[in-house]
């Protein structure tokens, strides 16, 4: 089981680098293609749009074995990033980024189902957290590596690295992931039936707004640390590694606790932690030690809610598990976009204010998670999934 989960984590590692590295290499891309930095920001939006489009398209693959779907999705990751590395102009890179985003949500959706099926009884959440660990390691090591490659060689080398990494993913999924029994085909309409119940909407809402609250602040973390906390520009890279360390630990601890105390309870507690951390960041960010510590705790909270959200959506989307699991990633990316926009509006008051702007979002996310926990968690176990009548 461990080898198969590592193979799945290799995939989320590649996706994590592809998604987040663009933020670090944006100036290099803009300069090379002769466009402005705001225009280059469209490459981030194109990836997010691909994520949103790719999730519902996954319903068309519902009849195929899960392992085969994973192999096709990894092939798309390779194609998208290799095309990005070779893109001669703005439009080709825009299309390549869209293609790169297509398999993102779908991979998380299928990978989560495979991870849970491969897990031992009572270990589903931990298995999903191991799969998601690749995304956190991408933020810890992969994104800094990609940014350094862009500086030393070219931004194209960064995308080429992800494309080549796709070959590694493809090989180990083929080699280490066993055949997993496919899901029952409920028909095209049956894939969407679970959306008629409130439970999945509570999870998706908590995901979008909870993550949106964090990204109000995190989108502007660099200027906050330098202009408010007083860190030097040279300190930002090690601080980002510290933030990545928080993500890794938050995700792994959450996965283990979710199997012990239920995903609903852990997710609700993690979302409450995020609310408190964002509020404390607003008041204590002028102090270096507090800013660094709170940053680490808040990023830990960001990924501490990930595996509970991923496992819960599978258990409340009977008949449409793949779509449900993929939709969590759509909600995550939607929350990122909303948070970055709202944080940008708050920046006019100073770089402390995006964290304060994130508190209402995080608080609503906590409320939705709490409602879900009180109303539905007791009815959910690995063998007792909410029926969608």
Short mmCIF file of C-alpha atoms in Angstrom, two decimals:
data_model
loop_
_atom_site.label_atom_id
_atom_site.label_comp_id
_atom_site.label_asym_id
_atom_site.label_seq_id
_atom_site.Cartn_x
_atom_site.Cartn_y
_atom_site.Cartn_z
CA UNK A 1 0.00 0.00 0.00
CA UNK A 2 2.78 2.47 0.92
CA UNK A 3 4.45 2.24 -2.48
CA UNK A 4 1.17 2.88 -4.26
CA UNK A 5 0.47 5.94 -2.10
CA UNK A 6 3.99 7.26 -2.77
CA UNK A 7 3.32 6.89 -6.51
CA UNK A 8 0.10 8.93 -6.12
CA UNK A 9 2.01 11.54 -4.08
CA UNK A 10 4.53 11.84 -6.93
CA UNK A 11 1.60 13.04 -9.04
CA UNK A 12 0.43 15.69 -6.58
CA UNK A 13 4.07 16.85 -6.27
CA UNK A 14 4.19 17.53 -10.01
CA UNK A 15 0.82 19.27 -9.94
CA UNK A 16 1.87 21.39 -6.98
CA UNK A 17 5.00 22.65 -8.73
CA UNK A 18 3.08 23.31 -11.97
CA UNK A 19 0.38 25.29 -10.14
CA UNK A 20 2.39 27.38 -7.68
CA UNK A 21 5.73 27.94 -9.41
CA UNK A 22 4.23 30.45 -11.87
CA UNK A 23 3.86 32.96 -9.02
CA UNK A 24 7.62 32.89 -8.43
CA UNK A 25 8.74 33.03 -12.07
CA UNK A 26 6.15 35.53 -13.33
CA UNK A 27 8.65 38.40 -13.86
CA UNK A 28 10.99 36.11 -15.86
CA UNK A 29 8.14 34.89 -18.08
CA UNK A 30 6.86 38.42 -18.67
CA UNK A 31 10.31 39.73 -19.61
CA UNK A 32 11.06 36.85 -21.99
CA UNK A 33 7.71 37.07 -23.81
CA UNK A 34 7.70 40.88 -23.87
CA UNK A 35 4.48 41.31 -21.90
CA UNK A 36 3.56 43.11 -18.67
CA UNK A 37 3.46 41.30 -15.32
CA UNK A 38 -0.35 41.79 -15.00
CA UNK A 39 -0.76 40.22 -18.45
CA UNK A 40 1.52 37.35 -17.41
CA UNK A 41 -0.85 36.85 -14.47
CA UNK A 42 -3.30 35.43 -17.02
CA UNK A 43 -1.18 32.26 -17.02
CA UNK A 44 -2.20 31.68 -13.39
CA UNK A 45 -5.86 32.24 -14.28
CA UNK A 46 -5.59 29.90 -17.30
CA UNK A 47 -4.39 27.08 -15.04
CA UNK A 48 -7.25 27.69 -12.59
CA UNK A 49 -9.74 27.69 -15.47
CA UNK A 50 -8.33 24.36 -16.65
CA UNK A 51 -8.89 22.94 -13.15
CA UNK A 52 -12.54 24.07 -13.22
CA UNK A 53 -13.16 22.64 -16.71
CA UNK A 54 -11.34 19.36 -16.11
CA UNK A 55 -13.38 18.31 -13.07
CA UNK A 56 -16.82 17.93 -14.75
CA UNK A 57 -15.21 16.40 -17.87
CA UNK A 58 -14.11 13.57 -15.58
CA UNK A 59 -17.69 12.27 -15.60
CA UNK A 60 -17.14 11.11 -19.19
CA UNK A 61 -14.44 8.69 -17.98
CA UNK A 62 -16.60 7.09 -15.29
CA UNK A 63 -16.72 3.67 -17.02
CA UNK A 64 -12.95 3.21 -17.23
CA UNK A 65 -10.66 1.56 -14.64
CA UNK A 66 -9.32 4.09 -12.14
CA UNK A 67 -5.68 3.21 -12.82
CA UNK A 68 -6.15 3.83 -16.56
CA UNK A 69 -7.72 7.22 -15.83
CA UNK A 70 -4.71 8.15 -13.69
CA UNK A 71 -2.30 7.23 -16.48
CA UNK A 72 -4.20 9.39 -18.98
CA UNK A 73 -4.25 12.33 -16.54
CA UNK A 74 -0.48 12.07 -15.96
CA UNK A 75 0.02 12.06 -19.74
CA UNK A 76 -1.89 15.35 -19.87
CA UNK A 77 0.36 16.77 -17.15
CA UNK A 78 3.39 15.88 -19.27
CA UNK A 79 1.92 17.31 -22.49
CA UNK A 80 0.80 20.57 -20.88
CA UNK A 81 4.12 21.31 -19.18
CA UNK A 82 6.32 20.30 -22.12
CA UNK A 83 4.21 22.54 -24.37
CA UNK A 84 4.64 25.35 -21.82
CA UNK A 85 8.42 24.86 -21.90
CA UNK A 86 8.42 25.18 -25.70
CA UNK A 87 5.83 27.98 -25.99
CA UNK A 88 7.04 30.67 -28.42
CA UNK A 89 4.51 33.34 -27.45
CA UNK A 90 1.78 34.45 -25.04
CA UNK A 91 -1.09 32.58 -26.68
CA UNK A 92 0.64 29.21 -26.88
CA UNK A 93 1.73 29.45 -23.24
CA UNK A 94 -1.81 30.44 -22.26
CA UNK A 95 -3.18 27.32 -23.99
CA UNK A 96 -0.44 25.15 -22.45
CA UNK A 97 -1.29 26.40 -18.95
CA UNK A 98 -4.96 25.62 -19.56
CA UNK A 99 -4.05 22.07 -20.64
CA UNK A 100 -1.78 21.71 -17.58
CA UNK A 101 -4.71 22.61 -15.31
CA UNK A 102 -7.17 20.16 -16.88
CA UNK A 103 -5.90 17.03 -15.04
CA UNK A 104 -5.41 18.79 -11.68
CA UNK A 105 -8.81 18.41 -10.02
CA UNK A 106 -9.48 15.13 -11.83
CA UNK A 107 -6.21 13.64 -10.55
CA UNK A 108 -7.02 14.59 -6.97
CA UNK A 109 -10.52 13.16 -7.41
CA UNK A 110 -9.45 9.78 -8.78
CA UNK A 111 -6.31 9.63 -6.62
CA UNK A 112 -8.33 10.19 -3.43
CA UNK A 113 -10.69 7.34 -4.28
CA UNK A 114 -7.80 5.01 -5.12
CA UNK A 115 -5.94 5.98 -1.92
CA UNK A 116 -8.99 5.27 0.25
CA UNK A 117 -9.62 1.93 -1.46
CA UNK A 118 -5.99 0.89 -0.91
CA UNK A 119 -5.99 1.95 2.75
CA UNK A 120 -6.54 -0.43 5.61
CA UNK A 121 -9.81 -0.19 7.52
CA UNK A 122 -9.91 3.01 9.56
CA UNK A 123 -6.91 4.49 7.70
CA UNK A 124 -8.69 6.22 4.80
CA UNK A 125 -7.95 9.79 5.88
CA UNK A 126 -4.29 9.06 6.53
CA UNK A 127 -3.96 7.44 3.10
CA UNK A 128 -5.48 10.50 1.41
CA UNK A 129 -3.18 12.80 3.41
CA UNK A 130 -0.15 10.82 2.13
CA UNK A 131 -1.36 11.37 -1.44
CA UNK A 132 -1.85 15.10 -0.76
CA UNK A 133 1.61 15.25 0.85
CA UNK A 134 3.13 15.65 -2.62
CA UNK A 135 1.40 19.04 -2.91
CA UNK A 136 2.85 20.23 0.40
CA UNK A 137 6.35 18.98 -0.49
CA UNK A 138 6.03 20.91 -3.75
CA UNK A 139 5.64 24.10 -1.71
CA UNK A 140 8.49 23.08 0.61
CA UNK A 141 11.12 22.12 -2.00
CA UNK A 142 9.70 22.00 -5.54
CA UNK A 143 8.63 25.61 -5.95
CA UNK A 144 11.92 27.06 -4.58
CA UNK A 145 13.81 24.68 -6.89
CA UNK A 146 11.69 25.75 -9.89
CA UNK A 147 12.21 29.42 -9.07
CA UNK A 148 15.99 28.89 -8.80
CA UNK A 149 16.06 27.08 -12.16
CA UNK A 150 14.25 30.01 -13.72
CA UNK A 151 16.81 32.44 -12.31
CA UNK A 152 19.90 30.39 -13.20
CA UNK A 153 18.80 28.94 -16.55
CA UNK A 154 15.35 29.83 -17.86
CA UNK A 155 11.72 29.65 -16.81
CA UNK A 156 11.36 27.07 -19.59
CA UNK A 157 13.64 24.70 -17.66
CA UNK A 158 11.14 24.77 -14.79
CA UNK A 159 8.25 23.52 -16.93
CA UNK A 160 10.52 21.04 -18.69
CA UNK A 161 11.43 19.64 -15.26
CA UNK A 162 7.74 19.05 -14.47
CA UNK A 163 7.23 17.44 -17.90
CA UNK A 164 10.15 15.05 -17.32
CA UNK A 165 8.89 14.36 -13.79
CA UNK A 166 5.66 13.24 -15.48
CA UNK A 167 7.57 10.31 -16.98
CA UNK A 168 8.60 9.25 -13.46
CA UNK A 169 4.98 9.53 -12.25
CA UNK A 170 3.74 7.52 -15.21
CA UNK A 171 6.21 4.73 -14.59
CA UNK A 172 5.58 4.38 -10.87
CA UNK A 173 1.80 4.53 -11.14
CA UNK A 174 2.00 1.81 -13.78
CA UNK A 175 4.42 -0.20 -11.63
CA UNK A 176 3.22 0.37 -8.05
CA UNK A 177 -0.51 1.15 -8.18
CA UNK A 178 -2.48 -2.11 -8.40
CA UNK A 179 -5.68 -2.60 -10.34
CA UNK A 180 -8.48 -1.01 -8.33
CA UNK A 181 -12.07 -1.96 -8.91
CA UNK A 182 -13.92 0.82 -10.75
CA UNK A 183 -16.89 2.66 -9.33
CA UNK A 184 -20.44 1.67 -10.07
CA UNK A 185 -21.70 3.48 -13.17
CA UNK A 186 -24.74 5.51 -12.16
CA UNK A 187 -25.10 7.14 -15.57
CA UNK A 188 -24.34 10.71 -16.54
CA UNK A 189 -27.16 12.26 -14.52
CA UNK A 190 -26.41 9.98 -11.59
CA UNK A 191 -22.96 11.56 -11.29
CA UNK A 192 -24.59 14.86 -10.30
CA UNK A 193 -27.37 13.50 -8.08
CA UNK A 194 -25.39 13.92 -4.87
CA UNK A 195 -25.52 17.70 -5.39
CA UNK A 196 -29.21 17.64 -4.49
CA UNK A 197 -28.33 17.22 -0.81
CA UNK A 198 -26.93 19.97 1.46
CA UNK A 199 -23.94 17.97 2.77
CA UNK A 200 -21.60 18.33 -0.25
CA UNK A 201 -22.46 22.03 -0.61
CA UNK A 202 -21.45 22.61 3.01
CA UNK A 203 -18.07 20.98 2.35
CA UNK A 204 -17.51 22.81 -0.94
CA UNK A 205 -18.54 26.12 0.64
CA UNK A 206 -16.22 25.55 3.61
CA UNK A 207 -13.39 24.71 1.20
CA UNK A 208 -13.87 27.79 -1.01
CA UNK A 209 -14.37 30.29 1.81
CA UNK A 210 -11.91 28.74 4.25
CA UNK A 211 -9.13 28.69 1.66
CA UNK A 212 -10.23 32.11 0.42
CA UNK A 213 -9.65 33.52 3.89
CA UNK A 214 -6.09 32.17 3.98
CA UNK A 215 -5.29 33.40 0.46
CA UNK A 216 -6.48 36.91 1.31
CA UNK A 217 -3.36 37.01 3.47
CA UNK A 218 -1.04 34.50 1.78
CA UNK A 219 -1.26 36.16 -1.65
CA UNK A 220 0.49 39.19 -0.13
CA UNK A 221 2.75 37.39 2.33
CA UNK A 222 5.98 38.65 0.72
CA UNK A 223 5.30 42.40 1.11
CA UNK A 224 3.83 41.85 4.58
CA UNK A 225 6.96 40.10 5.81
CA UNK A 226 9.31 42.76 4.36
CA UNK A 227 7.29 45.95 4.92
CA UNK A 228 5.48 45.14 8.17
CA UNK A 229 7.55 42.47 9.94
CA UNK A 230 10.87 43.96 8.85
CA UNK A 231 12.45 40.87 7.29
CA UNK A 232 15.07 41.39 4.57
CA UNK A 233 14.40 40.30 1.00
CA UNK A 234 17.04 37.57 1.42
CA UNK A 235 15.02 36.08 4.29
CA UNK A 236 11.93 35.40 2.16
CA UNK A 237 13.14 32.11 0.65
CA UNK A 238 13.87 30.43 4.02
CA UNK A 239 10.60 31.83 5.36
CA UNK A 240 8.72 30.30 2.43
CA UNK A 241 10.40 26.98 3.20
CA UNK A 242 9.17 27.37 6.80
CA UNK A 243 5.65 27.98 5.45
CA UNK A 244 6.00 24.84 3.33
CA UNK A 245 7.12 22.90 6.41
CA UNK A 246 3.92 24.01 8.14
CA UNK A 247 1.89 22.68 5.19
CA UNK A 248 3.63 19.29 5.31
CA UNK A 249 3.15 18.83 9.04
CA UNK A 250 -0.43 20.15 9.06
CA UNK A 251 -1.45 17.73 6.32
CA UNK A 252 0.18 14.61 7.82
CA UNK A 253 -0.97 15.28 11.39
CA UNK A 254 -4.50 16.03 10.19
CA UNK A 255 -4.69 12.77 8.24
CA UNK A 256 -3.77 10.71 11.26
CA UNK A 257 -6.06 12.62 13.62
CA UNK A 258 -8.98 12.38 11.18
CA UNK A 259 -8.92 8.58 11.38
CA UNK A 260 -8.87 8.80 15.16
CA UNK A 261 -11.37 11.60 15.85
CA UNK A 262 -13.40 11.80 12.55
CA UNK A 263 -12.61 14.11 9.60
CA UNK A 264 -15.48 16.46 10.48
CA UNK A 265 -14.14 17.19 13.94
CA UNK A 266 -10.55 17.69 12.75
CA UNK A 267 -11.61 19.85 9.79
CA UNK A 268 -13.77 22.05 12.03
CA UNK A 269 -10.95 22.46 14.57
CA UNK A 270 -8.41 23.28 11.82
CA UNK A 271 -10.74 25.90 10.35
CA UNK A 272 -11.17 27.46 13.79
CA UNK A 273 -7.36 27.58 14.11
CA UNK A 274 -7.16 29.46 10.80
CA UNK A 275 -9.63 32.10 12.02
CA UNK A 276 -7.60 32.70 15.18
CA UNK A 277 -4.25 32.76 13.35
CA UNK A 278 -5.43 35.31 10.77
CA UNK A 279 -6.68 37.61 13.52
CA UNK A 280 -3.42 37.27 15.47
CA UNK A 281 -1.39 37.96 12.31
CA UNK A 282 -3.15 41.31 11.94
CA UNK A 283 -2.20 42.37 15.47
CA UNK A 284 1.22 40.72 15.86
CA UNK A 285 2.77 40.82 12.37
CA UNK A 286 5.04 43.79 13.28
CA UNK A 287 6.97 41.37 15.52
CA UNK A 288 9.32 39.12 13.56
CA UNK A 289 9.12 36.05 15.76
CA UNK A 290 5.32 36.23 15.91
CA UNK A 291 4.96 36.75 12.15
CA UNK A 292 7.12 33.68 11.38
CA UNK A 293 5.42 31.45 13.96
CA UNK A 294 1.89 32.48 12.97
CA UNK A 295 2.72 32.04 9.28
CA UNK A 296 3.81 28.46 9.94
CA UNK A 297 0.68 27.69 12.00
CA UNK A 298 -1.67 29.26 9.46
CA UNK A 299 -0.19 27.32 6.52
CA UNK A 300 -0.41 24.20 8.67
CA UNK A 301 -4.11 24.93 9.14
CA UNK A 302 -4.54 25.47 5.40
CA UNK A 303 -3.48 21.89 4.63
CA UNK A 304 -4.87 20.43 7.86
CA UNK A 305 -8.34 20.89 6.35
CA UNK A 306 -7.37 19.32 3.00
CA UNK A 307 -7.54 15.60 3.73
CA UNK A 308 -10.75 15.93 5.84
CA UNK A 309 -12.40 17.85 2.99
CA UNK A 310 -11.22 15.33 0.41
CA UNK A 311 -12.31 12.28 2.37
CA UNK A 312 -15.66 13.75 3.45
CA UNK A 313 -16.71 14.75 -0.06
CA UNK A 314 -16.11 11.17 -1.24
CA UNK A 315 -18.33 9.86 1.53
CA UNK A 316 -21.21 12.25 0.82
CA UNK A 317 -21.20 11.93 -2.97
CA UNK A 318 -22.38 8.38 -3.50
CA UNK A 319 -22.75 7.68 -7.20
CA UNK A 320 -20.62 10.70 -8.12
CA UNK A 321 -17.49 10.16 -6.03
CA UNK A 322 -15.03 11.11 -8.77
CA UNK A 323 -16.85 14.33 -9.57
CA UNK A 324 -17.26 15.21 -5.90
CA UNK A 325 -13.60 14.67 -5.08
CA UNK A 326 -12.55 16.72 -8.11
CA UNK A 327 -14.96 19.52 -7.18
CA UNK A 328 -13.06 20.09 -3.92
CA UNK A 329 -10.09 21.21 -6.03
CA UNK A 330 -12.37 23.50 -8.04
CA UNK A 331 -13.60 25.03 -4.77
CA UNK A 332 -9.99 25.35 -3.57
CA UNK A 333 -8.96 27.25 -6.71
CA UNK A 334 -12.11 29.39 -6.62
CA UNK A 335 -11.28 30.28 -3.03
CA UNK A 336 -7.74 31.21 -4.05
CA UNK A 337 -9.06 33.59 -6.71
CA UNK A 338 -11.65 35.19 -4.40
CA UNK A 339 -9.12 35.52 -1.58
CA UNK A 340 -6.44 37.10 -3.74
CA UNK A 341 -8.96 39.63 -5.08
CA UNK A 342 -10.37 40.53 -1.65
CA UNK A 343 -6.87 40.75 -0.17
CA UNK A 344 -5.87 43.08 -3.01
CA UNK A 345 -8.69 45.44 -2.07
CA UNK A 346 -7.57 45.42 1.57
CA UNK A 347 -3.93 46.20 0.71
CA UNK A 348 -4.83 49.87 0.29
CA UNK A 349 -5.03 50.08 4.10
CA UNK A 350 -1.58 48.52 4.51
CA UNK A 351 -0.08 45.04 4.20
CA UNK A 352 -1.46 43.97 7.60
CA UNK A 353 -5.05 44.31 6.42
CA UNK A 354 -5.33 41.35 3.99
CA UNK A 355 -5.13 39.01 7.01
CA UNK A 356 -7.99 40.92 8.66
CA UNK A 357 -10.00 40.77 5.42
CA UNK A 358 -9.54 37.01 5.45
CA UNK A 359 -11.12 36.55 8.89
CA UNK A 360 -14.80 36.83 7.77
CA UNK A 361 -14.18 34.32 4.96
CA UNK A 362 -12.48 31.89 7.33
CA UNK A 363 -15.22 32.39 9.93
CA UNK A 364 -17.96 31.53 7.44
CA UNK A 365 -15.91 28.50 6.36
CA UNK A 366 -15.70 27.43 10.01
CA UNK A 367 -19.45 27.89 10.45
CA UNK A 368 -20.22 25.72 7.41
CA UNK A 369 -17.83 23.03 8.65
CA UNK A 370 -19.42 23.16 12.11
CA UNK A 371 -22.91 22.78 10.64
CA UNK A 372 -21.73 19.81 8.61
CA UNK A 373 -20.12 18.23 11.67
CA UNK A 374 -23.21 18.68 13.85
CA UNK A 375 -25.70 17.55 11.22
CA UNK A 376 -23.90 14.88 9.18
CA UNK A 377 -20.65 13.59 10.69
CA UNK A 378 -22.35 11.07 13.00
CA UNK A 379 -24.00 9.48 9.94
CA UNK A 380 -20.74 9.00 8.03
CA UNK A 381 -18.34 6.09 8.35
CA UNK A 382 -16.28 4.31 5.75
CA UNK A 383 -19.09 1.79 5.29
CA UNK A 384 -22.06 4.09 5.80
CA UNK A 385 -22.09 6.84 3.21
CA UNK A 386 -24.94 9.33 3.05
CA UNK A 387 -27.52 8.13 0.55
CA UNK A 388 -28.58 10.63 -2.07
CA UNK A 389 -32.30 9.93 -2.39
#
